[in-house]
Amino acid sequence: MEKTFNEQVYDVVARIPSGHVASFGQIAQMIGRPRMARFVGYASNNKASWHLPWHRVVFKDGSLCCGMAEEQYRTLKSEGVKFDEERRVIMPIYQWDPERDAAPLDIRDFPLVF
């Protein structure tokens, strides 16, 4: 069965490693839907996904999300992410590159064995 748009988004967000960020547009691009960055944001509003590291998702210029900017800033800073003088993530350094930055394996990648 093919995964829904939201499920595809959640799979990507779950893989963003600590100390890195991804933009809404980057996530949309990664799932093959490059013009749907706004819908990636909508996916974050689903209560079923609140356990995911949404604090690691930012705007393409490194700006933080309005509703949770202060908490997002503190959490990213605690993970070692650095910001410019306008409190934007320094994207050339901290933007996640799955090819370059090893992401932790997710238990959902392994089949259930009984």
Short mmCIF file of C-alpha atoms in Angstrom, two decimals:
data_model
loop_
_atom_site.label_atom_id
_atom_site.label_comp_id
_atom_site.label_asym_id
_atom_site.label_seq_id
_atom_site.Cartn_x
_atom_site.Cartn_y
_atom_site.Cartn_z
CA MET A 1 0.00 0.00 0.00
CA GLU A 2 1.34 3.42 -0.92
CA LYS A 3 1.97 5.88 1.90
CA THR A 4 -0.07 9.07 2.17
CA PHE A 5 1.55 12.47 1.71
CA ASN A 6 1.58 13.02 5.49
CA GLU A 7 3.13 9.61 6.14
CA GLN A 8 5.90 10.38 3.65
CA VAL A 9 6.53 13.72 5.38
CA TYR A 10 6.64 12.03 8.80
CA ASP A 11 9.19 9.49 7.54
CA VAL A 12 11.52 12.32 6.49
CA VAL A 13 11.03 14.41 9.64
CA ALA A 14 11.74 11.34 11.80
CA ARG A 15 15.15 11.02 10.15
CA ILE A 16 16.43 14.59 10.65
CA PRO A 17 19.37 14.09 13.01
CA SER A 18 20.02 16.13 16.12
CA GLY A 19 22.06 19.23 15.38
CA HIS A 20 20.62 19.64 11.88
CA VAL A 21 17.53 21.20 10.32
CA ALA A 22 15.53 20.77 7.14
CA SER A 23 13.30 23.30 5.44
CA PHE A 24 9.67 22.73 4.58
CA GLY A 25 10.57 22.98 0.90
CA GLN A 26 13.47 20.56 1.26
CA ILE A 27 11.16 17.96 2.78
CA ALA A 28 8.62 18.47 -0.01
CA GLN A 29 11.42 18.04 -2.56
CA MET A 30 12.65 14.87 -0.86
CA ILE A 31 9.27 13.18 -1.19
CA GLY A 32 8.91 14.21 -4.82
CA ARG A 33 6.40 17.01 -4.25
CA PRO A 34 8.56 20.15 -4.67
CA ARG A 35 5.69 22.63 -4.83
CA MET A 36 4.00 21.46 -1.63
CA ALA A 37 6.13 23.02 1.12
CA ARG A 38 3.07 24.66 2.65
CA PHE A 39 1.41 21.25 2.97
CA VAL A 40 4.45 19.94 4.82
CA GLY A 41 3.65 22.66 7.35
CA TYR A 42 0.04 21.55 7.48
CA ALA A 43 1.22 17.98 8.19
CA SER A 44 2.95 19.27 11.33
CA ASN A 45 -0.42 20.24 12.80
CA ASN A 46 -1.57 16.63 13.02
CA LYS A 47 -1.62 15.44 16.64
CA ALA A 48 -0.51 11.99 15.48
CA SER A 49 2.88 13.48 14.53
CA TRP A 50 3.67 15.49 17.64
CA HIS A 51 6.25 12.92 18.77
CA LEU A 52 8.42 13.82 15.77
CA PRO A 53 11.26 16.38 15.92
CA TRP A 54 9.30 19.20 14.26
CA HIS A 55 11.60 21.71 15.98
CA ARG A 56 14.19 20.72 13.34
CA VAL A 57 11.98 22.00 10.50
CA VAL A 58 12.49 25.65 9.56
CA PHE A 59 11.84 28.03 6.67
CA LYS A 60 14.29 28.00 3.76
CA ASP A 61 16.12 31.10 5.02
CA GLY A 62 16.60 29.50 8.44
CA SER A 63 13.78 31.46 10.09
CA LEU A 64 11.93 29.73 12.88
CA CYS A 65 8.23 28.92 12.90
CA CYS A 66 6.09 31.68 14.37
CA GLY A 67 3.98 29.74 16.84
CA MET A 68 6.85 28.00 18.58
CA ALA A 69 9.87 30.16 17.73
CA GLU A 70 11.17 30.65 21.29
CA GLU A 71 10.91 26.98 22.22
CA GLN A 72 12.31 25.99 18.82
CA TYR A 73 15.26 28.36 19.31
CA ARG A 74 16.09 26.96 22.75
CA THR A 75 15.78 23.33 21.64
CA LEU A 76 17.90 23.76 18.51
CA LYS A 77 20.49 25.71 20.47
CA SER A 78 20.67 22.85 23.01
CA GLU A 79 21.42 20.51 20.08
CA GLY A 80 24.36 22.70 19.05
CA VAL A 81 22.72 24.58 16.18
CA LYS A 82 24.09 28.11 15.73
CA PHE A 83 22.14 31.18 14.64
CA ASP A 84 22.92 34.47 12.94
CA GLU A 85 22.24 37.85 14.55
CA GLU A 86 18.61 37.71 13.38
CA ARG A 87 18.02 34.33 15.05
CA ARG A 88 18.01 32.41 11.79
CA VAL A 89 19.69 29.03 11.55
CA ILE A 90 22.95 29.25 9.58
CA MET A 91 21.63 27.02 6.80
CA PRO A 92 24.90 26.37 4.88
CA ILE A 93 26.27 24.72 8.01
CA TYR A 94 23.27 23.10 9.71
CA GLN A 95 20.93 22.16 6.87
CA TRP A 96 20.58 18.39 6.81
CA ASP A 97 22.07 16.60 3.83
CA PRO A 98 21.03 12.93 3.99
CA GLU A 99 23.95 12.01 1.71
CA ARG A 100 26.47 13.74 3.98
CA ASP A 101 24.94 13.47 7.44
CA ALA A 102 24.32 9.98 8.71
CA ALA A 103 20.81 9.75 10.08
CA PRO A 104 20.01 7.30 12.85
CA LEU A 105 18.14 4.23 11.77
CA ASP A 106 14.47 4.15 12.55
CA ILE A 107 12.99 1.01 14.04
CA ARG A 108 10.19 1.24 11.45
CA ASP A 109 12.82 0.39 8.79
CA PHE A 110 13.08 -3.16 10.11
CA PRO A 111 10.51 -5.92 9.62
CA LEU A 112 8.77 -7.36 12.64
CA VAL A 113 10.11 -10.80 13.48
CA PHE A 114 8.35 -13.14 15.90
#
